[in-house]
PDB file of C-alpha atoms and ligand atoms in Angstrom:
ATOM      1  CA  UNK A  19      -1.347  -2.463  12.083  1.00 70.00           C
ATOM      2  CA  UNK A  20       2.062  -0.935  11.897  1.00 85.00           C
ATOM      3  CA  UNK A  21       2.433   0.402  15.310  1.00 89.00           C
ATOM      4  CA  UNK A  22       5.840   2.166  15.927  1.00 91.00           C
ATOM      5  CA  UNK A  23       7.564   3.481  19.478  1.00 94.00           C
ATOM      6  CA  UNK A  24       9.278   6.862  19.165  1.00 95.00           C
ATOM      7  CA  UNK A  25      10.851   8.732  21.776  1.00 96.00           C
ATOM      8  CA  UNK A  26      10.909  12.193  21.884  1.00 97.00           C
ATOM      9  CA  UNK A  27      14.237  13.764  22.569  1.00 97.00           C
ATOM     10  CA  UNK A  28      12.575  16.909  23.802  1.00 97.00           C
ATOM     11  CA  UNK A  29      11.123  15.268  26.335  1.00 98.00           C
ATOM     12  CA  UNK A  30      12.206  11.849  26.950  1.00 96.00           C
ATOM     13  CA  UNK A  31       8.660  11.032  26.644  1.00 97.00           C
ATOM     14  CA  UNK A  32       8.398   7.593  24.819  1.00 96.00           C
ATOM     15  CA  UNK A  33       4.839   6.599  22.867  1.00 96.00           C
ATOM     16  CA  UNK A  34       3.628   4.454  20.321  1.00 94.00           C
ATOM     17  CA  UNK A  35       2.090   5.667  17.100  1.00 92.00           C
ATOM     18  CA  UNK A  36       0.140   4.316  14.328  1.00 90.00           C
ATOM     19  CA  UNK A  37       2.216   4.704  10.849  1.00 89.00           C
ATOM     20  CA  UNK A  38       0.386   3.985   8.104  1.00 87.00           C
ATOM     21  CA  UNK A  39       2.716   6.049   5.799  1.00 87.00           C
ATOM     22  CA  UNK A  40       6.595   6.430   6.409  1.00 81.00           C
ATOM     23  CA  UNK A  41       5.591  10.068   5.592  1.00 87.00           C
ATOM     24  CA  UNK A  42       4.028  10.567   8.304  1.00 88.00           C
ATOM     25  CA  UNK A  43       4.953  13.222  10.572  1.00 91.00           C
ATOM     26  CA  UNK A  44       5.658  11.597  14.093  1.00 94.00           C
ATOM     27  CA  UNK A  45       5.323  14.093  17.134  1.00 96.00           C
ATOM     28  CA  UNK A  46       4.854  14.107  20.386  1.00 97.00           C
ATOM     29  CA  UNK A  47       1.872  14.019  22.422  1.00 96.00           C
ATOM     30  CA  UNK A  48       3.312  15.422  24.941  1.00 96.00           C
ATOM     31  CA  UNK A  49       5.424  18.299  23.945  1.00 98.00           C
ATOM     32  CA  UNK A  50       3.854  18.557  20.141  1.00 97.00           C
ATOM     33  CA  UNK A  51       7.628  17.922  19.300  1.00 97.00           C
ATOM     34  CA  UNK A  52       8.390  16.308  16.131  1.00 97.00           C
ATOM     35  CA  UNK A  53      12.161  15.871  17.334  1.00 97.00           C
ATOM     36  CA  UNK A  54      11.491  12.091  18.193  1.00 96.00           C
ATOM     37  CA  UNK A  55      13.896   9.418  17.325  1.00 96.00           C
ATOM     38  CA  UNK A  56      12.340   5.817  16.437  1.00 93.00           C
ATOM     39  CA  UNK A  57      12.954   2.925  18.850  1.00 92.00           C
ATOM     40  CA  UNK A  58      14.050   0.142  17.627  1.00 81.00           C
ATOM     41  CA  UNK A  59      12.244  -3.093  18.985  1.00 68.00           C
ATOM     42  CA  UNK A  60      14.151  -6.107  19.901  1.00 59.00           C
ATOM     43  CA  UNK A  61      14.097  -7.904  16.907  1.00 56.00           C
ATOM     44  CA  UNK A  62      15.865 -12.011  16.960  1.00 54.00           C
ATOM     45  CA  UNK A  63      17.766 -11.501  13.958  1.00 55.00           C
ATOM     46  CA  UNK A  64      19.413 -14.885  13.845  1.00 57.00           C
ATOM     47  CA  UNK A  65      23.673 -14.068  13.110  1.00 58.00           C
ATOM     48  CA  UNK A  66      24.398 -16.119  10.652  1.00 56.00           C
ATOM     49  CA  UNK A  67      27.843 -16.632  10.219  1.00 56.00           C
ATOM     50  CA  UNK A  68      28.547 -18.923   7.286  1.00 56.00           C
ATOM     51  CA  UNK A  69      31.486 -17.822   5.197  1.00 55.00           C
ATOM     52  CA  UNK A  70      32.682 -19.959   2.251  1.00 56.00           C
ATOM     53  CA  UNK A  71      35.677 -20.739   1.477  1.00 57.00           C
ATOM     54  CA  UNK A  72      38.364 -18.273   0.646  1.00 59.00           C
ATOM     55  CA  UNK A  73      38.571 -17.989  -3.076  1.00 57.00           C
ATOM     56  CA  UNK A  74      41.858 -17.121  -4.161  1.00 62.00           C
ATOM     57  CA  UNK A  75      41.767 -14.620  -6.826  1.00 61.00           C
ATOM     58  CA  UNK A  76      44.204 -12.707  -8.328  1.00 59.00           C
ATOM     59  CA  UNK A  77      45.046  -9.844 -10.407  1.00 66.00           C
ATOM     60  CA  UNK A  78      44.859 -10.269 -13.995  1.00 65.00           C
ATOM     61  CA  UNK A  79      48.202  -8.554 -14.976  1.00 68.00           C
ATOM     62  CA  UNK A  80      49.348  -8.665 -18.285  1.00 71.00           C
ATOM     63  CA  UNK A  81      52.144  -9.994 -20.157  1.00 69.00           C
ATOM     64  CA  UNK A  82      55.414  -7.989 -20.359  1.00 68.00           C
ATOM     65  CA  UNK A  83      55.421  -5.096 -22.104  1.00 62.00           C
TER      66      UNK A  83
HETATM   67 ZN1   ZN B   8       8.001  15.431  23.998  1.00 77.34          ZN
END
């Protein structure tokens, strides 16, 4: 199940909710306050850093006028 952590900003309270729907309204169990800001879990996103090579493109201009 799609279990989220919010933090409230009213109170600094942080909790973890079910979401089933991204509709659905997130507030605090604490305060009732639905001013809570989603936490974002570490996630390993791996950096991948591959570039290619640097194509060389330029500007199609056209002939003399
Ligand atoms: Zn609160």
């Amino acid at each position: 199940m799609p279990i989220y952590e919010y933090k409230c900003k009213k109170c600094v309270n942080t909790f973890s909710k079910l979401v089933f729907n991204k509709d659905t309204i997130i507030e605090c169990p604490s305060c009732k306050s639905q001013d809570v800001e989603k936490q974002i879990s570490a996630i390993s996103s791996t950096s991948g850093s591959s570039v290619g090579a640097g194509a060389v493109g330029g500007c199609g201009s056209s002939g003399f006028g």
